mmCIF file of C-alpha atoms in Angstrom:
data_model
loop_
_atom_site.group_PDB
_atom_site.id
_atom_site.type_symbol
_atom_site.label_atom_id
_atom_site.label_comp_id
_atom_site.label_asym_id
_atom_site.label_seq_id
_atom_site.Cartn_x
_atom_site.Cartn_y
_atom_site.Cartn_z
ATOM 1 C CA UNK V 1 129.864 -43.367 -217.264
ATOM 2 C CA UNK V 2 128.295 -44.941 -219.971
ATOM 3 C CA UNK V 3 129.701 -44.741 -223.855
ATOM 4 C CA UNK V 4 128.389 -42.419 -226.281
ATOM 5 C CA UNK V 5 127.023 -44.543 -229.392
ATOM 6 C CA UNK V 6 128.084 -43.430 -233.047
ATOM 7 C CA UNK V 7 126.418 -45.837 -236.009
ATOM 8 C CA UNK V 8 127.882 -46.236 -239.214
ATOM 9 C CA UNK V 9 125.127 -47.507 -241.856
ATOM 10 C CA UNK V 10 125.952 -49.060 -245.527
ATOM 11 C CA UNK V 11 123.861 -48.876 -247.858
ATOM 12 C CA UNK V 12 123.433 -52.812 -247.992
ATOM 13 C CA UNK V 13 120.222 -54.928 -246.832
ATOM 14 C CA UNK V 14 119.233 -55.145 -243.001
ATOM 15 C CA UNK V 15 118.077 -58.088 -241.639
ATOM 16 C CA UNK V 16 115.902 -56.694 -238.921
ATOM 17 C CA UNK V 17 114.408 -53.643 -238.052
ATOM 18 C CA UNK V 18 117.392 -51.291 -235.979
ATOM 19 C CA UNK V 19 115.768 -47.476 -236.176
ATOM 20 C CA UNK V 20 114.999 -47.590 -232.974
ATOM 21 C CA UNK V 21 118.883 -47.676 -231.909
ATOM 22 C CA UNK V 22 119.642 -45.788 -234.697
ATOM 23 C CA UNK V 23 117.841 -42.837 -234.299
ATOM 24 C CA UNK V 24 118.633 -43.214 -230.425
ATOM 25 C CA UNK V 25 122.730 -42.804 -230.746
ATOM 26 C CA UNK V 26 124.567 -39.797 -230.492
ATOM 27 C CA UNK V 27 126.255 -39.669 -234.181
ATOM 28 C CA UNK V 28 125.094 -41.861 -237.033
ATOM 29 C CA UNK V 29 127.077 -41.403 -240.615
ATOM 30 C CA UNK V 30 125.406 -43.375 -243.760
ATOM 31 C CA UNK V 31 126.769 -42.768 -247.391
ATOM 32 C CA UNK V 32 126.056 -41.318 -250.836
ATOM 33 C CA UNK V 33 122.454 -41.358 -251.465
ATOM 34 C CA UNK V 34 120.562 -43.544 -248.466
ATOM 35 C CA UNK V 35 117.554 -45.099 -248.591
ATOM 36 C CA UNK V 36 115.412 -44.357 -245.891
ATOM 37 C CA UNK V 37 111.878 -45.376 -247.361
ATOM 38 C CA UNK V 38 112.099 -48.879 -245.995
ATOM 39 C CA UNK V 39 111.911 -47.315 -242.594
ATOM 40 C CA UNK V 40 114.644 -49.892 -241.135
ATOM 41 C CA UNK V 41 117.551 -48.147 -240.436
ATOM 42 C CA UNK V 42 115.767 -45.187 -238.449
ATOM 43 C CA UNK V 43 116.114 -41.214 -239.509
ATOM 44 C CA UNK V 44 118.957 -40.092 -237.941
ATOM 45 C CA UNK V 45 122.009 -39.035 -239.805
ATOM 46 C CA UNK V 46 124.727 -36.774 -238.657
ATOM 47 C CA UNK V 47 127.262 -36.520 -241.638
ATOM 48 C CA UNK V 48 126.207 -38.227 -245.097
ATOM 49 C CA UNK V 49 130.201 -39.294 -246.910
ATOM 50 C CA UNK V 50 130.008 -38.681 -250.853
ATOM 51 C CA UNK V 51 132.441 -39.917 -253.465
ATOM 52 C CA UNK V 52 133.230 -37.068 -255.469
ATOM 53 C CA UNK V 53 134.824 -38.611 -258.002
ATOM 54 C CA UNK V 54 132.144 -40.497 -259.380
ATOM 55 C CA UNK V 55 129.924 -40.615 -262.546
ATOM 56 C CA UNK V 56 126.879 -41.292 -260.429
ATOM 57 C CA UNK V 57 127.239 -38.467 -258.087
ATOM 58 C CA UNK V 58 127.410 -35.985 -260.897
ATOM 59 C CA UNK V 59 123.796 -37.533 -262.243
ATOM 60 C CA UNK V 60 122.369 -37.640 -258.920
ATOM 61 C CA UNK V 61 123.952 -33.343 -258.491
ATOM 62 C CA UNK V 62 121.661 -32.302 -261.341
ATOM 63 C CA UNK V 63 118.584 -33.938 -260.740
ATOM 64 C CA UNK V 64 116.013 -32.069 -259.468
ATOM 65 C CA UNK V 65 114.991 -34.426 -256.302
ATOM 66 C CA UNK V 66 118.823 -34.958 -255.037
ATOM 67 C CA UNK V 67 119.058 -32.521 -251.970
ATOM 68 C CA UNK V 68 115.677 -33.603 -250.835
ATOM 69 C CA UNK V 69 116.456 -36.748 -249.974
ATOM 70 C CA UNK V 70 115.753 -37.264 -246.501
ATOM 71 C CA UNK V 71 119.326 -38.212 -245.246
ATOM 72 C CA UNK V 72 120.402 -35.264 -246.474
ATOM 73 C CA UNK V 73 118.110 -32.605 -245.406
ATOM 74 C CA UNK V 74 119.172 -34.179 -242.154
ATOM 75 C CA UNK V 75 122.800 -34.189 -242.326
ATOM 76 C CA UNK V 76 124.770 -31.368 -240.491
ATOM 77 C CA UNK V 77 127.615 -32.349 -242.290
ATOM 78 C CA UNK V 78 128.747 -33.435 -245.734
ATOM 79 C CA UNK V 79 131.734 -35.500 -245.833
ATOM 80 C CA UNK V 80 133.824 -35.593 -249.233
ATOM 81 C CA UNK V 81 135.775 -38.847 -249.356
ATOM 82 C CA UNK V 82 138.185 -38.208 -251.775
ATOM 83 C CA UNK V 83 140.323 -35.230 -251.815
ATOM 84 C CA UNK V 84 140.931 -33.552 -255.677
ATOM 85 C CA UNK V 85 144.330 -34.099 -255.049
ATOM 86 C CA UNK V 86 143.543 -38.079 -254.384
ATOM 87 C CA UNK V 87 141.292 -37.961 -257.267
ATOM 88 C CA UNK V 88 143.790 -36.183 -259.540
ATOM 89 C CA UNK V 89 146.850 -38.289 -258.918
ATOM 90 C CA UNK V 90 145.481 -41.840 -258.334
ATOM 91 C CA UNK V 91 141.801 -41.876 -260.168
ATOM 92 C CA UNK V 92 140.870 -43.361 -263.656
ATOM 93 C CA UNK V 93 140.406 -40.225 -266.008
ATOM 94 C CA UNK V 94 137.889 -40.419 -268.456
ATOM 95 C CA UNK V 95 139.218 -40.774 -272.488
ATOM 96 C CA UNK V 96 138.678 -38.155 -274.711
ATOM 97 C CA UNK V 97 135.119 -39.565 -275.771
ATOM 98 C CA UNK V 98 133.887 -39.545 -272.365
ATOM 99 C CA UNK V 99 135.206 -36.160 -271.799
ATOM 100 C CA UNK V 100 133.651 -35.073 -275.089
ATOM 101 C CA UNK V 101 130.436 -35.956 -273.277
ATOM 102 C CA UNK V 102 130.712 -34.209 -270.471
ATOM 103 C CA UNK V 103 132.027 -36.839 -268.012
ATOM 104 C CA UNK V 104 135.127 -35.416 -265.498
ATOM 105 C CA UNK V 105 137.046 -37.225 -262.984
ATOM 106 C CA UNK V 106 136.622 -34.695 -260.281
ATOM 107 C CA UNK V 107 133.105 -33.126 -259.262
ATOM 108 C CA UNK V 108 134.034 -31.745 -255.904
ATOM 109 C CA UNK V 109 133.161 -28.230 -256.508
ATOM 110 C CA UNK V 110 129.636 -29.153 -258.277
ATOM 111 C CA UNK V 111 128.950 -30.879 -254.926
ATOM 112 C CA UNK V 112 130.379 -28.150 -252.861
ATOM 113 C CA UNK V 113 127.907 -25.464 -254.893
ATOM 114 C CA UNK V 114 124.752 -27.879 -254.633
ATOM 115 C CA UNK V 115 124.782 -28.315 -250.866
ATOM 116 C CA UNK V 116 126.436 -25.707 -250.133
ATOM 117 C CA UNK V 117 123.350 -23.644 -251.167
ATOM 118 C CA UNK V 118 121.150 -26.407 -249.393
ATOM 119 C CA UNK V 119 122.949 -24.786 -246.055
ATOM 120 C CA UNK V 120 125.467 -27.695 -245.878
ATOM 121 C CA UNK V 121 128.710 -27.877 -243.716
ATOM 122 C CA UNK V 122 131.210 -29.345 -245.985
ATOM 123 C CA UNK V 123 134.387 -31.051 -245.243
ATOM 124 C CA UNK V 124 137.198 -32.512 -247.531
ATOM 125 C CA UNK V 125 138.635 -35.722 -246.174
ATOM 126 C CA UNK V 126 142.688 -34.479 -245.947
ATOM 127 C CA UNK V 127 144.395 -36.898 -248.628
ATOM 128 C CA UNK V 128 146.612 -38.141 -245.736
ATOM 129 C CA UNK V 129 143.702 -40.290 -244.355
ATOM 130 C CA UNK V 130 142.843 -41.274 -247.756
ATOM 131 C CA UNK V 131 146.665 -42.721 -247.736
ATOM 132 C CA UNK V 132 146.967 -44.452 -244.272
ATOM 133 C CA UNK V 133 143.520 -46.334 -245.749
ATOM 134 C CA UNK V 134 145.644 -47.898 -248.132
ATOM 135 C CA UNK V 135 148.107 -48.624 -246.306
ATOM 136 C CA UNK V 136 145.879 -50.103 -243.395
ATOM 137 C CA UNK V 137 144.547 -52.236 -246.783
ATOM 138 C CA UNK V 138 148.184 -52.807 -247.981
ATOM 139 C CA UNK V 139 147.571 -50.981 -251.404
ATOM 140 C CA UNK V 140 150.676 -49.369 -252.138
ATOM 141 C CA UNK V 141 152.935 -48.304 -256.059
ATOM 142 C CA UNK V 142 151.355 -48.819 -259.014
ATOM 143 C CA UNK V 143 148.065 -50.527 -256.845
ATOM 144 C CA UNK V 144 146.860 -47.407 -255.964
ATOM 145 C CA UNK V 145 146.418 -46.641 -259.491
ATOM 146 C CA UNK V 146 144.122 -49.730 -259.805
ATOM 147 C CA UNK V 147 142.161 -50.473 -256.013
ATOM 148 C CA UNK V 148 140.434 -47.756 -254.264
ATOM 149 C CA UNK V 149 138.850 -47.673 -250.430
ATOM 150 C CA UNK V 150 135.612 -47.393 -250.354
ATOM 151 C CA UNK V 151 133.428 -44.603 -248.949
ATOM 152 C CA UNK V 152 132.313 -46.822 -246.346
ATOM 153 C CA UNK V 153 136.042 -47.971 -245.442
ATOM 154 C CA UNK V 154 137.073 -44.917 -245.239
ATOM 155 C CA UNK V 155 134.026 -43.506 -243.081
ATOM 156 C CA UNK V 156 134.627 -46.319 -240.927
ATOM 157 C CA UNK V 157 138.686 -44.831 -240.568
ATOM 158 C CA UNK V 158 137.486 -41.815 -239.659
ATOM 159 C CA UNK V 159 134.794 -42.541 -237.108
ATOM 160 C CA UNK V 160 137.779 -44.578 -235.621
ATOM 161 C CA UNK V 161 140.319 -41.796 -235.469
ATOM 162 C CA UNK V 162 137.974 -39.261 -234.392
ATOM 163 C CA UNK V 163 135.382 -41.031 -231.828
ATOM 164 C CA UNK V 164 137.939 -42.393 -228.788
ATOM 165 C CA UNK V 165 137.247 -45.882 -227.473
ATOM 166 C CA UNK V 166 137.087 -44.348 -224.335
ATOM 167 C CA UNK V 167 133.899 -42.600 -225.070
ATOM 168 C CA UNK V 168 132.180 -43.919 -227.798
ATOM 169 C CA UNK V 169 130.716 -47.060 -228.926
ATOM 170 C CA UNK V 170 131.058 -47.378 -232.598
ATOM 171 C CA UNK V 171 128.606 -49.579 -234.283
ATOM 172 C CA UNK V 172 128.059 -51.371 -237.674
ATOM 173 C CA UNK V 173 125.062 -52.111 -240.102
ATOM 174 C CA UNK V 174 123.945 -52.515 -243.411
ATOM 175 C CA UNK V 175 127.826 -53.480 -244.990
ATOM 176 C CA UNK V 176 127.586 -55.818 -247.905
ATOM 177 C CA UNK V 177 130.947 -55.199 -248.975
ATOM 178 C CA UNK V 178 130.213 -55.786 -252.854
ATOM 179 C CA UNK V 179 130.131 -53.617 -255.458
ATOM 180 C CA UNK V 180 132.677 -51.685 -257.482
ATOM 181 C CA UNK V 181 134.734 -54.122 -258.942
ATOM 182 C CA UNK V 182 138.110 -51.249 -258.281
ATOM 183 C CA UNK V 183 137.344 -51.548 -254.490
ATOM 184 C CA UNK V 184 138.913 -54.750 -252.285
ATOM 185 C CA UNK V 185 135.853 -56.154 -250.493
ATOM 186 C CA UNK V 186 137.804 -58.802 -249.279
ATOM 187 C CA UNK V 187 140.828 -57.222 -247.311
ATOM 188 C CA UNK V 188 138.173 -54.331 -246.231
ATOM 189 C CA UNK V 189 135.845 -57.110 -244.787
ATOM 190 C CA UNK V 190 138.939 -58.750 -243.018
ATOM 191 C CA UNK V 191 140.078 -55.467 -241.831
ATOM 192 C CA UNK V 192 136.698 -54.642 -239.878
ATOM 193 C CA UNK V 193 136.835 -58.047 -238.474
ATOM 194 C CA UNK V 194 139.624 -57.928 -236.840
ATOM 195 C CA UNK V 195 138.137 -54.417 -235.333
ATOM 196 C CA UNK V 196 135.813 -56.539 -234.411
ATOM 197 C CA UNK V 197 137.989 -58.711 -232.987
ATOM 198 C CA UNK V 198 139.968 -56.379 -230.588
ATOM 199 C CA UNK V 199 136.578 -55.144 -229.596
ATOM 200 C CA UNK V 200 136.634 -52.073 -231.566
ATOM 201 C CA UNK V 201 133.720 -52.525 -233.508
ATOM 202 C CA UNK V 202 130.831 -54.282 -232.899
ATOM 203 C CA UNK V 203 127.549 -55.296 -235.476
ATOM 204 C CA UNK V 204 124.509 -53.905 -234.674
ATOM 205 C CA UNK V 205 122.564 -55.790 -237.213
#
């Protein structure tokens, strides 16, 4: 019997049209705030992973437009990344100015309260996941103070642990991996090739 298909789309460029795929698999998991006006990566989306420790998610919670994005009126699910308890004992914390103005480490439960009312299921990646990613990326002591997985790493770790080879195809597209200077692009991109390699992964685009 043929494999189910799960996608996992990045937020980065695609260099050809894959919708049609995309909105044809059986679970498809982007990140953060997706872009779907370009029309390329198809409609679909399952469960939509947020970083709730960031700066950016807390502008994007208070403006008016966030929850109708279209990803997210069509997730099921809402993923948080990073556990408070992650965010609490291995995030940078804001100095005293930045606090003065408003800025927190930790905005888990203003994303909990915004889509939870937008009739959201939400889910709080368990911080033990968040740890075997480092591991897996060989961040360990006084590191994990400084380098951080990514969202999509740590999507990609889940879709992995929770969608058996056995019966699902698990699919790439639209990973730049650059950006945040506190995430390592460079042992993340070596990691998924050698999923890649042992025929774990495969690039859809």
């Amino acid at each position: 019997m043929a494999r189910k298909i799960a996608i996992i789309v990045g937020n980065g460029k695609l260099e050809r049209n894959v919708s049609g795929i995309v909105d044809g698999a059986q679970f498809v998991m982007r990140f953060n705030e997706p872009n779907l006006a370009g029309g390329m990566s198809g409609e679909r989306t399952d469960m939509v992973m947020l970083a709730a420790s960031s700066k950016v998610l807390y502008r994007r919670l208070i403006a008016p437009g966030f929850v109708d994005n279209a990803a997210l009126k069509a997730a099921k699910v809402l993923m948080l990344a990073y556990h408070p308890d992650i965010i609490r004992k291995y995030h940078p914390r804001p100095n005293i100015f930045q606090r003065l103005q408003g800025r927190r480490a930790d905005w888990t439960m203003e994303a909990i309260d915004v889509m939870g009312r937008a009739g959201k299921e939400i889910r709080i990646m368990p911080p033990q996941t968040y740890n075997d990613g480092c591991s897996e990326l060989h961040i360990a002591g006084s590191q994990m103070r400084k380098v951080f997985p990514s969202t999509g790493f740590l999507g990609i770790c889940y879709t992995l642990a929770n969608f058996p080879a056995s019966e699902w195809d698990v699919k790439l597209c639209g990973f730049s991996w650059e950006g945040w200077k506190r995430h390592d692009w460079q042992n993340e991109h070596a990691w998924v090739r050698n999923k890649i390699a042992s025929d774990r992964i495969s690039l859809l685009a």
